[in-house]
Amino acid sequence: MRPPAQNPPTPQTPDPATAAGAPEPRTSPDTPDAHEPPDGEEAQVIVVGAGPAGASTAVHLARAGVDVLLLEKSRFPRDKVCGDGLTPRGVHQLLRMGVDIDGPGWMRSRGMRWVCAGRQVTIDWPDLGRYPDFGLTRSRHDFDDILARHAEASGARLRLGVKATGPVTDRAGRITGVTATGPDGRPVTYRAPLVVAAEGASARTAIAMGLERDPRRALATAARRYYRSPELSKDEYLELWADLRCARTGRDLPGYGWIFPLGDGRVNVGLGALPHRDHGTIDLRATLDQWLARLPRHWGLNEQNADSPLRSAALPMGFNRHPQYSRGLLLVGDSAGMISPWSGEGIAQAMEAAEVAAEAVVLALTRPDGPRRDQALQRYPAEIRRRWGRYYRLGNTAGDLVFSRFGYRPILNGQVMSRPGLLASLARLLTHLMEDPPRDTADHVLNTLVKAVPLRGR
Ligand SMILES: Cc1cc2nc3c(=O)[nH]c(=O)nc-3n(C[C@H](O)[C@H](O)[C@H](O)COP(=O)(O)OP(=O)(O)OC[C@H]3O[C@@H](n4cnc5c(N)ncnc54)[C@H](O)[C@@H]3O)c2cc1C
């Protein structure tokens, strides 16, 4: 597909966000402006942010022949605070993009080991028709670099060291590009009729377009640190601790702890917490220290073996920013709060949403600017809602009522932990590993549960 020669003002199109009274963008209109930075490149689509959401969107668009510009403020490889764990759903997305996961550096997992109520139970990933039966770990230092390079190899124009500073809009308030600080530190304007915001939790472009975070959704935080531990590093299971207590208060941690093997002599160890507003603040560092002090000494998870500082970041979850499409702007991944409210997992979700967004964009670009193009773009939020709407709604409710108050202890109690079959079904619910149409009893039960949730509201 050819890039448009220029970016004329777009006709007014009906927009649910505007109709619903969404705030006006905090931008200057796309009229000749002496203060606007000089023009840089043009494309059919600009993707801001080359994390899993942005790089995957660019892969799918480029493979479909779309001229896509992928802007990333960092230079790869770079660190990103994460647990580095992928469930089979995430592996499935990598395979769909043709990423080589057989090369060195990928660590396969067979399943999860849950530790709770004085027991530990290992559960293999289920053998489903749709998803592979293994998970993966890889540090985000490498992972994001691989994906971004894959986008470039697929045909996307990757521009590193480019920080988007704000949207450019036309007179109708529709996005037509972004202003940025270029790799040389100078201001520059990039133009495209469609923009994908994939900037992670900062959500800068979305906020500048007036799309604020939903204050009803609690914001989780998580912290992680790398340790050298040759013994744990080759473990075939992702280990999850569900009955940790907060340091100082002694209350249940409203989340869980993890030890994810990286296969390179290191493990990624961390804690995630979704505190209810009554819970008070949680000292993740002290809670981590307290937990690690309980672990066997020969595991070596101590200060001497620490391979990084402890770093934390926010987890935007449960669709906490919407609409996911508005006025030429699509939000993908953490920018749209797409982290699963059940597990805190967000890489698979970012990659899957990226594929759905790209499909909608490819269809939209076959149509002239206007209502019919917008109709095609509205398929993106509609499809996300169809796939995950009920599941996320139920997860948000479980988060409000259970996880944010008591963590996972109530559902992983002694009864459940002593029944591996039940625990395996629960694990499938937490990691969204069920098939529809159902293949087994667990699928039947889980699908029935999720389908009982009404799909209205947000
Ligand atoms: C401690 C912790 C542990 C986690 N563990 C896991 C886990 O084990 N498994 C899992 O699936 N998920 C995990 N998550 C969640 C996961 O990290 C995110 O859901 C995922 O990174 C979302 O991808 P994204 O592409 O939307 O955003 P990001 O990964 O944040 O990528 C955004 C990109 O945009 C770039 N960017 C930002 N602003 C601009 C700008 N203005 N201009 C240009 N570029 C910009 C950033 O540099 C970055 O490269 C964890 C999160 C945390 C905090």
Coordinates of C-alpha atoms and ligand atoms in Angstrom, one line a residue:
M1 CA 0.0 0.0 0.0
R2 CA 1.2 3.5 -0.8
P3 CA 1.5 6.2 1.8
P4 CA -0.9 9.1 1.3
A5 CA 0.7 12.2 -0.4
Q6 CA -0.5 14.5 2.3
N7 CA -2.8 14.6 5.3
P8 CA -5.8 16.7 4.5
P9 CA -8.3 17.7 7.2
T10 CA -10.7 14.7 7.7
P11 CA -14.4 15.1 7.3
Q12 CA -16.4 15.0 10.6
T13 CA -17.3 11.5 11.5
P14 CA -19.7 10.3 14.2
D15 CA -17.5 9.2 17.2
P16 CA -19.0 7.3 20.2
A17 CA -16.3 8.9 22.4
T18 CA -17.3 12.4 21.4
A19 CA -20.9 11.5 21.5
A20 CA -20.4 10.1 25.0
G21 CA -18.9 13.5 26.0
A22 CA -15.3 12.4 26.0
P23 CA -13.0 15.4 26.8
E24 CA -11.5 17.4 24.0
P25 CA -7.9 16.6 23.1
R26 CA -5.2 18.8 24.7
T27 CA -3.6 19.5 21.4
S28 CA -3.2 22.2 18.8
P29 CA -5.2 21.8 15.6
D30 CA -3.4 20.7 12.4
T31 CA -3.5 24.1 10.8
P32 CA -0.4 25.9 9.6
D33 CA 1.3 26.9 12.8
A34 CA 4.6 28.7 13.1
H35 CA 5.3 26.9 16.3
E36 CA 4.8 23.4 14.9
P37 CA 8.0 21.4 14.5
P38 CA 9.2 20.8 10.9
D39 CA 7.8 17.8 9.1
G40 CA 9.6 14.5 9.3
E41 CA 8.3 11.3 7.8
E42 CA 4.8 10.3 6.7
A43 CA 3.2 6.9 6.8
Q44 CA -0.2 5.2 6.6
V45 CA 0.0 4.4 10.3
I46 CA 2.2 5.7 13.1
V47 CA 2.8 3.3 16.1
V48 CA 4.1 5.1 19.2
G49 CA 6.1 2.7 21.4
A50 CA 7.9 -0.4 20.5
G51 CA 7.1 -2.6 23.5
P52 CA 5.2 -5.9 22.8
A53 CA 2.0 -4.0 21.9
G54 CA 3.6 -1.6 19.4
A55 CA 6.1 -3.9 17.9
S56 CA 3.5 -6.6 17.4
T57 CA 1.1 -4.1 15.8
A58 CA 3.8 -3.0 13.5
V59 CA 4.7 -6.7 12.6
H60 CA 1.0 -7.4 11.6
L61 CA 0.6 -4.2 9.7
A62 CA 3.8 -4.5 7.8
R63 CA 3.1 -8.1 6.9
A64 CA -0.2 -6.9 5.5
G65 CA 1.7 -4.4 3.3
V66 CA 0.8 -1.3 5.3
D67 CA 3.4 1.5 5.4
V68 CA 4.0 1.8 9.1
L69 CA 6.3 4.0 11.2
L70 CA 7.3 2.6 14.6
L71 CA 8.5 5.3 17.0
E72 CA 10.4 4.3 20.1
K73 CA 11.9 6.7 22.6
S74 CA 14.6 4.2 23.9
R75 CA 17.4 2.5 22.1
F76 CA 17.4 -1.2 22.2
P77 CA 18.3 -3.4 23.9
R78 CA 16.9 -1.7 27.0
D79 CA 15.6 -2.9 30.3
K80 CA 11.9 -3.0 31.1
V81 CA 10.5 -3.8 34.6
C82 CA 8.7 -7.1 34.1
G83 CA 8.4 -10.7 35.4
D84 CA 9.6 -11.9 31.9
G85 CA 7.0 -14.8 31.9
L86 CA 4.9 -15.9 29.0
T87 CA 2.0 -18.3 29.3
P88 CA 1.1 -20.5 26.2
R89 CA -1.3 -17.8 25.1
G90 CA 1.7 -15.5 24.7
V91 CA 3.8 -18.2 22.9
H92 CA 0.9 -18.7 20.5
Q93 CA 1.1 -15.0 19.5
L94 CA 4.9 -15.2 19.0
L95 CA 4.3 -18.2 16.7
R96 CA 1.6 -16.3 14.8
M97 CA 4.2 -13.6 14.1
G98 CA 6.8 -16.0 13.0
V99 CA 9.2 -15.2 15.8
D100 CA 12.0 -17.9 16.0
I101 CA 11.5 -19.3 19.6
D102 CA 13.9 -22.2 19.0
G103 CA 17.0 -20.1 19.0
P104 CA 19.3 -19.7 22.1
G105 CA 18.1 -17.6 25.0
W106 CA 14.5 -18.8 25.2
M107 CA 13.6 -20.8 28.3
R108 CA 10.6 -23.1 28.1
S109 CA 8.4 -23.8 31.0
R110 CA 6.3 -26.9 31.5
G111 CA 3.8 -25.3 33.8
M112 CA 3.3 -23.5 37.1
R113 CA 4.1 -24.5 40.7
W114 CA 1.7 -22.9 43.2
V115 CA 2.8 -22.6 46.8
C116 CA 0.0 -21.9 49.3
A117 CA -1.5 -23.2 52.5
G118 CA 1.6 -25.2 53.4
R119 CA 1.5 -27.1 50.2
Q120 CA 3.1 -26.9 46.8
V121 CA 1.5 -28.3 43.7
T122 CA 2.9 -28.4 40.1
I123 CA 0.5 -28.1 37.2
D124 CA 1.5 -28.7 33.6
W125 CA 0.2 -26.3 31.0
P126 CA -2.9 -27.8 29.5
D127 CA -2.7 -29.7 26.2
L128 CA -5.1 -27.5 24.2
G129 CA -5.7 -27.7 20.5
R130 CA -5.2 -24.0 20.0
Y131 CA -2.3 -23.1 22.2
P132 CA 1.1 -24.8 22.6
D133 CA 1.7 -26.8 25.8
F134 CA 4.6 -24.8 27.0
G135 CA 5.4 -21.3 28.2
L136 CA 8.5 -19.2 27.8
T137 CA 10.7 -16.8 29.7
R138 CA 13.1 -14.3 28.3
S139 CA 14.3 -11.1 29.8
R140 CA 12.6 -8.0 28.3
H141 CA 16.1 -6.7 27.7
D142 CA 16.3 -9.2 24.8
F143 CA 12.6 -9.9 24.2
D144 CA 11.6 -6.3 23.2
D145 CA 14.7 -6.0 21.0
I146 CA 13.8 -9.2 19.2
L147 CA 10.2 -8.1 18.6
A148 CA 11.2 -4.6 17.4
R149 CA 13.8 -6.1 15.0
H150 CA 11.2 -8.6 13.8
A151 CA 8.9 -5.6 13.0
E152 CA 11.7 -4.0 11.1
A153 CA 12.4 -7.2 9.2
S154 CA 8.7 -7.4 8.4
G155 CA 8.9 -4.0 6.7
A156 CA 8.1 -1.5 9.4
R157 CA 10.2 1.7 9.6
L158 CA 11.7 1.5 13.1
R159 CA 12.9 4.8 14.5
L160 CA 14.7 4.6 17.8
G161 CA 15.4 7.5 20.1
V162 CA 12.2 9.2 19.0
K163 CA 10.0 10.4 21.8
A164 CA 6.5 11.4 20.9
T165 CA 5.6 14.6 22.7
G166 CA 2.0 15.1 21.7
P167 CA -0.7 14.5 19.1
V168 CA -1.3 16.6 16.0
T169 CA -5.0 17.0 15.3
D170 CA -7.2 18.4 12.6
R171 CA -10.1 20.8 13.1
A172 CA -12.4 18.0 13.9
G173 CA -10.1 16.9 16.8
R174 CA -9.0 13.8 14.9
I175 CA -5.4 12.7 15.2
T176 CA -3.3 13.2 12.1
G177 CA 0.2 12.6 13.5
V178 CA 2.5 13.3 16.5
T179 CA 5.1 15.8 17.4
A180 CA 8.3 14.3 18.7
T181 CA 11.8 14.9 19.8
G182 CA 13.9 13.2 17.0
P183 CA 17.0 11.1 17.5
D184 CA 19.1 14.2 17.2
G185 CA 17.2 15.9 19.9
R186 CA 15.4 18.3 17.6
P187 CA 11.6 18.6 17.4
V188 CA 9.9 17.0 14.4
T189 CA 6.3 16.2 13.3
Y190 CA 5.4 12.8 12.0
R191 CA 2.1 12.5 10.0
A192 CA -0.3 9.6 9.4
P193 CA -4.1 9.4 9.1
L194 CA -4.1 6.7 11.8
V195 CA -2.0 6.5 15.0
V196 CA -1.6 3.5 17.4
A197 CA -0.7 4.5 21.0
A198 CA 1.3 1.7 22.5
E199 CA 3.4 3.7 25.0
G200 CA 2.7 1.4 28.0
A201 CA 1.6 2.7 31.4
S202 CA 2.6 6.3 30.6
A203 CA -0.2 6.5 28.0
R204 CA 1.1 10.0 27.0
T205 CA -0.7 10.2 23.6
A206 CA -3.9 8.8 25.0
I207 CA -4.0 11.3 27.8
A208 CA -3.2 14.2 25.5
M209 CA -6.2 13.1 23.4
G210 CA -8.4 13.4 26.5
L211 CA -8.6 9.6 27.3
E212 CA -8.1 9.5 31.1
R213 CA -7.7 6.5 33.2
D214 CA -10.9 5.1 34.7
P215 CA -10.7 6.0 38.4
R216 CA -13.0 3.1 39.3
R217 CA -10.2 0.6 38.5
A218 CA -7.6 0.0 41.2
L219 CA -4.0 0.3 40.0
A220 CA -1.7 -2.6 40.8
T221 CA 2.0 -2.2 41.3
A222 CA 4.7 -4.8 41.0
A223 CA 8.4 -5.0 41.7
R224 CA 11.1 -7.3 40.5
R225 CA 14.8 -8.1 40.9
Y226 CA 17.2 -10.5 39.2
Y227 CA 19.2 -13.0 41.2
R228 CA 22.0 -15.3 40.1
S229 CA 20.8 -18.8 41.1
P230 CA 22.1 -21.6 38.8
E231 CA 20.0 -24.1 40.7
L232 CA 16.6 -22.3 40.2
S233 CA 17.5 -20.9 36.8
K234 CA 16.9 -24.3 35.1
D235 CA 13.7 -25.1 36.9
E236 CA 11.0 -26.1 34.4
Y237 CA 8.2 -24.5 36.3
L238 CA 7.2 -20.9 37.0
E239 CA 6.9 -20.7 40.8
L240 CA 4.1 -18.6 42.4
W241 CA 3.6 -18.0 46.1
A242 CA 0.0 -17.1 47.0
D243 CA 0.0 -16.7 50.7
L244 CA 2.5 -14.0 51.4
R245 CA 2.0 -11.4 54.1
C246 CA 2.8 -7.7 53.9
A247 CA 5.8 -6.6 55.9
R248 CA 5.0 -4.4 58.9
T249 CA 1.1 -4.8 58.8
G250 CA 1.1 -8.6 58.6
R251 CA -2.0 -8.5 56.3
D252 CA -2.4 -10.8 53.4
L253 CA -0.5 -9.5 50.4
P254 CA -3.2 -8.6 47.8
G255 CA -1.3 -10.3 45.1
Y256 CA 1.4 -13.0 44.8
G257 CA 5.1 -13.5 44.6
W258 CA 7.0 -15.2 41.7
I259 CA 10.2 -16.9 40.9
F260 CA 10.7 -17.2 37.1
P261 CA 13.7 -19.1 35.8
L262 CA 15.5 -17.5 32.9
G263 CA 17.8 -20.5 32.0
D264 CA 20.9 -18.3 31.9
G265 CA 21.9 -18.7 35.5
R266 CA 19.4 -16.1 36.7
V267 CA 15.9 -15.9 38.0
N268 CA 13.4 -13.1 38.0
V269 CA 11.9 -12.7 41.5
G270 CA 9.1 -10.3 42.2
L271 CA 5.9 -9.3 43.9
G272 CA 2.7 -7.9 42.5
A273 CA 0.0 -6.2 44.6
L274 CA -3.5 -4.8 43.9
P275 CA -4.3 -3.1 47.1
H276 CA -7.9 -2.3 47.9
R277 CA -8.4 1.4 48.9
D278 CA -8.8 0.4 52.5
H279 CA -5.6 -1.7 52.5
G280 CA -3.1 1.1 53.0
T281 CA 0.3 1.3 51.2
I282 CA 2.4 -1.8 50.8
D283 CA 6.1 -1.8 51.2
L284 CA 7.0 -4.1 48.4
R285 CA 10.7 -4.0 49.2
A286 CA 10.3 -5.0 52.8
T287 CA 7.7 -7.6 51.9
L288 CA 10.1 -9.1 49.3
D289 CA 12.9 -9.2 51.8
Q290 CA 10.7 -10.9 54.4
W291 CA 9.6 -13.5 51.9
L292 CA 13.1 -14.2 50.6
A293 CA 14.3 -14.7 54.2
R294 CA 11.9 -17.6 54.5
L295 CA 13.3 -19.4 51.4
P296 CA 15.9 -22.2 51.6
R297 CA 19.4 -20.7 51.9
H298 CA 20.9 -22.9 49.2
W299 CA 18.6 -21.2 46.6
G300 CA 20.9 -18.2 47.0
L301 CA 18.3 -15.5 46.7
N302 CA 20.3 -13.0 48.8
E303 CA 22.0 -9.7 48.5
Q304 CA 25.3 -11.2 47.4
N305 CA 23.6 -12.9 44.4
A306 CA 21.5 -9.9 43.4
D307 CA 22.0 -9.1 39.7
S308 CA 20.0 -5.8 39.5
P309 CA 18.4 -3.3 41.7
L310 CA 14.8 -3.8 42.8
R311 CA 12.6 -1.9 40.3
S312 CA 8.8 -1.4 40.4
A313 CA 6.2 -0.1 37.9
A314 CA 2.4 0.2 37.6
L315 CA 0.2 -2.4 36.1
P316 CA -2.7 -0.8 34.2
M317 CA -5.3 -3.6 34.2
G318 CA -8.9 -4.5 33.6
F319 CA -9.5 -2.1 30.6
N320 CA -8.8 0.9 32.7
R321 CA -8.6 3.3 29.8
H322 CA -11.3 3.6 27.1
P323 CA -12.5 3.9 24.4
Q324 CA -9.9 1.8 22.8
Y325 CA -10.6 3.6 19.5
S326 CA -11.4 7.2 19.1
R327 CA -10.8 9.9 16.4
G328 CA -8.1 8.0 14.5
L329 CA -6.3 6.8 17.6
L330 CA -6.2 3.1 18.7
L331 CA -4.9 2.2 22.2
V332 CA -3.1 -1.1 22.5
G333 CA -1.6 -2.9 25.5
D334 CA -0.9 -1.1 28.7
S335 CA -1.9 2.2 27.2
A336 CA -5.4 0.8 27.2
G337 CA -5.0 -0.9 30.6
M338 CA -5.2 -4.4 29.0
I339 CA -3.3 -6.3 31.7
S340 CA -5.4 -9.3 32.9
P341 CA -7.1 -8.5 36.2
W342 CA -6.8 -12.2 37.0
S343 CA -3.1 -12.7 36.8
G344 CA -1.3 -9.4 36.1
E345 CA -0.1 -10.8 32.8
G346 CA 0.1 -8.2 30.0
I347 CA 2.5 -9.3 27.3
A348 CA 0.2 -11.9 25.7
Q349 CA -2.7 -9.5 25.9
A350 CA -0.7 -6.7 24.3
M351 CA 0.4 -9.0 21.4
E352 CA -3.1 -10.4 20.9
A353 CA -4.8 -6.9 20.9
A354 CA -2.1 -5.8 18.5
E355 CA -3.2 -8.4 16.0
V356 CA -6.8 -7.5 16.4
A357 CA -6.0 -3.7 16.0
A358 CA -3.9 -4.4 12.9
E359 CA -6.8 -6.4 11.3
A360 CA -9.1 -3.5 11.9
V361 CA -6.6 -1.0 10.5
V362 CA -6.0 -3.0 7.3
L363 CA -9.7 -3.2 6.6
A364 CA -10.1 0.5 7.4
L365 CA -7.4 1.5 5.0
T366 CA -9.3 -0.1 2.1
R367 CA -12.0 2.5 2.7
P368 CA -11.9 6.3 2.1
D369 CA -11.5 8.6 5.1
G370 CA -14.9 9.1 6.7
P371 CA -17.7 7.2 8.5
R372 CA -17.1 3.8 6.7
R373 CA -13.4 3.9 7.7
D374 CA -14.4 4.6 11.3
Q375 CA -16.9 1.8 11.2
A376 CA -14.0 -0.6 10.3
L377 CA -11.9 0.8 13.1
Q378 CA -14.7 0.4 15.6
R379 CA -14.3 -3.4 15.0
Y380 CA -11.2 -3.3 17.1
P381 CA -12.8 -2.4 20.5
A382 CA -15.8 -4.6 19.5
E383 CA -13.6 -7.6 18.9
I384 CA -11.6 -7.1 22.1
R385 CA -14.9 -6.9 24.0
R386 CA -16.2 -10.0 22.3
R387 CA -13.0 -12.0 23.2
W388 CA -12.2 -10.7 26.7
G389 CA -15.2 -8.5 27.8
R390 CA -16.9 -11.0 30.1
Y391 CA -13.7 -12.5 31.3
Y392 CA -12.2 -9.1 32.3
R393 CA -15.5 -8.1 33.9
L394 CA -15.5 -11.1 36.1
G395 CA -11.8 -10.6 36.8
N396 CA -12.4 -7.0 37.8
T397 CA -15.1 -8.2 40.2
A398 CA -12.9 -10.9 41.6
G399 CA -10.1 -8.3 42.0
D400 CA -12.4 -5.9 43.8
L401 CA -14.0 -8.5 46.1
V402 CA -11.2 -11.0 46.7
F403 CA -7.7 -10.3 45.3
S404 CA -7.4 -6.7 46.4
R405 CA -8.5 -7.6 50.0
F406 CA -7.1 -11.1 50.7
G407 CA -4.9 -12.0 47.7
Y408 CA -5.2 -15.5 46.3
R409 CA -5.3 -17.3 49.7
P410 CA -9.2 -17.7 49.8
I411 CA -9.3 -19.4 46.4
L412 CA -6.1 -21.4 46.8
N413 CA -7.1 -22.7 50.2
G414 CA -6.2 -26.1 51.6
Q415 CA -9.2 -27.8 50.0
V416 CA -8.2 -26.6 46.5
M417 CA -4.5 -27.2 47.0
S418 CA -5.2 -30.8 47.9
R419 CA -7.2 -31.4 44.7
P420 CA -4.7 -31.0 41.7
G421 CA -7.6 -31.3 39.2
L422 CA -9.4 -28.4 40.7
L423 CA -6.3 -26.4 41.0
A424 CA -5.5 -27.1 37.3
S425 CA -8.9 -25.7 36.3
L426 CA -8.4 -22.7 38.5
A427 CA -5.0 -22.1 37.0
R428 CA -6.6 -22.2 33.5
L429 CA -9.1 -19.6 34.6
L430 CA -6.3 -17.3 36.0
T431 CA -4.3 -17.6 32.8
H432 CA -7.2 -17.5 30.3
L433 CA -6.4 -20.9 28.9
M434 CA -9.7 -22.3 27.9
E435 CA -11.2 -23.3 24.5
D436 CA -14.5 -22.4 23.0
P437 CA -16.0 -24.7 21.7
P438 CA -15.0 -26.7 24.8
R439 CA -12.7 -29.7 24.6
D440 CA -13.0 -31.0 28.1
T441 CA -15.0 -30.6 31.3
A442 CA -12.8 -27.7 32.6
D443 CA -13.6 -25.8 29.3
H444 CA -17.3 -26.5 29.8
V445 CA -17.3 -25.2 33.4
L446 CA -15.1 -22.2 32.8
N447 CA -16.9 -21.1 29.6
T448 CA -20.3 -21.5 31.4
L449 CA -19.0 -19.3 34.2
V450 CA -17.6 -16.6 32.0
K451 CA -20.6 -16.6 29.7
A452 CA -22.9 -16.0 32.6
V453 CA -21.4 -12.6 33.0
P454 CA -23.5 -9.9 31.3
L455 CA -21.6 -8.1 28.5
R456 CA -22.9 -4.6 29.1
G457 CA -21.2 -1.5 30.5
R458 CA -17.4 -1.4 30.8
Ligands
LIG1 C1 7.0 -5.9 37.8 C2 6.2 -6.3 36.6 C3 6.1 -7.6 36.3 C4 5.4 -8.0 35.2 N1 5.4 -9.4 34.8 C5 4.8 -9.8 33.7 C6 5.0 -11.1 33.3 O1 5.7 -11.9 33.9 N2 4.3 -11.5 32.2 C7 3.4 -10.7 31.5 O2 2.8 -11.1 30.5 N3 3.3 -9.4 31.9 C8 4.0 -8.9 33.0 N4 3.9 -7.6 33.3 C9 3.1 -6.7 32.5 C10 3.9 -6.3 31.2 O3 5.2 -5.8 31.5 C11 3.1 -5.3 30.4 O4 1.8 -5.6 30.3 C12 3.7 -5.2 29.0 O5 5.0 -4.7 29.0 C13 2.8 -4.2 28.1 O6 3.4 -4.0 26.9 P1 3.2 -2.6 26.1 O7 3.9 -2.8 24.8 O8 1.8 -2.2 26.2 O9 4.0 -1.5 27.0 P2 5.5 -1.4 27.4 O10 6.1 -2.8 27.5 O11 5.6 -0.5 28.6 O12 6.1 -0.7 26.1 C14 5.9 0.7 25.9 C15 7.0 1.2 25.0 O13 6.7 2.5 24.6 C16 7.9 3.3 24.7 N5 7.4 4.7 24.9 C17 6.8 5.2 26.0 N6 6.5 6.5 25.8 C18 6.9 6.8 24.5 C19 6.9 8.0 23.8 N7 6.4 9.1 24.3 N8 7.5 8.0 22.5 C20 8.0 6.9 22.0 N9 8.1 5.7 22.7 C21 7.5 5.7 23.9 C22 8.6 2.7 25.9 O14 10.0 3.1 25.9 C23 8.4 1.3 25.7 O15 9.4 0.7 24.8 C24 4.6 -7.1 34.4 C25 4.7 -5.8 34.8 C26 5.5 -5.3 35.9 C27 5.5 -3.9 36.2

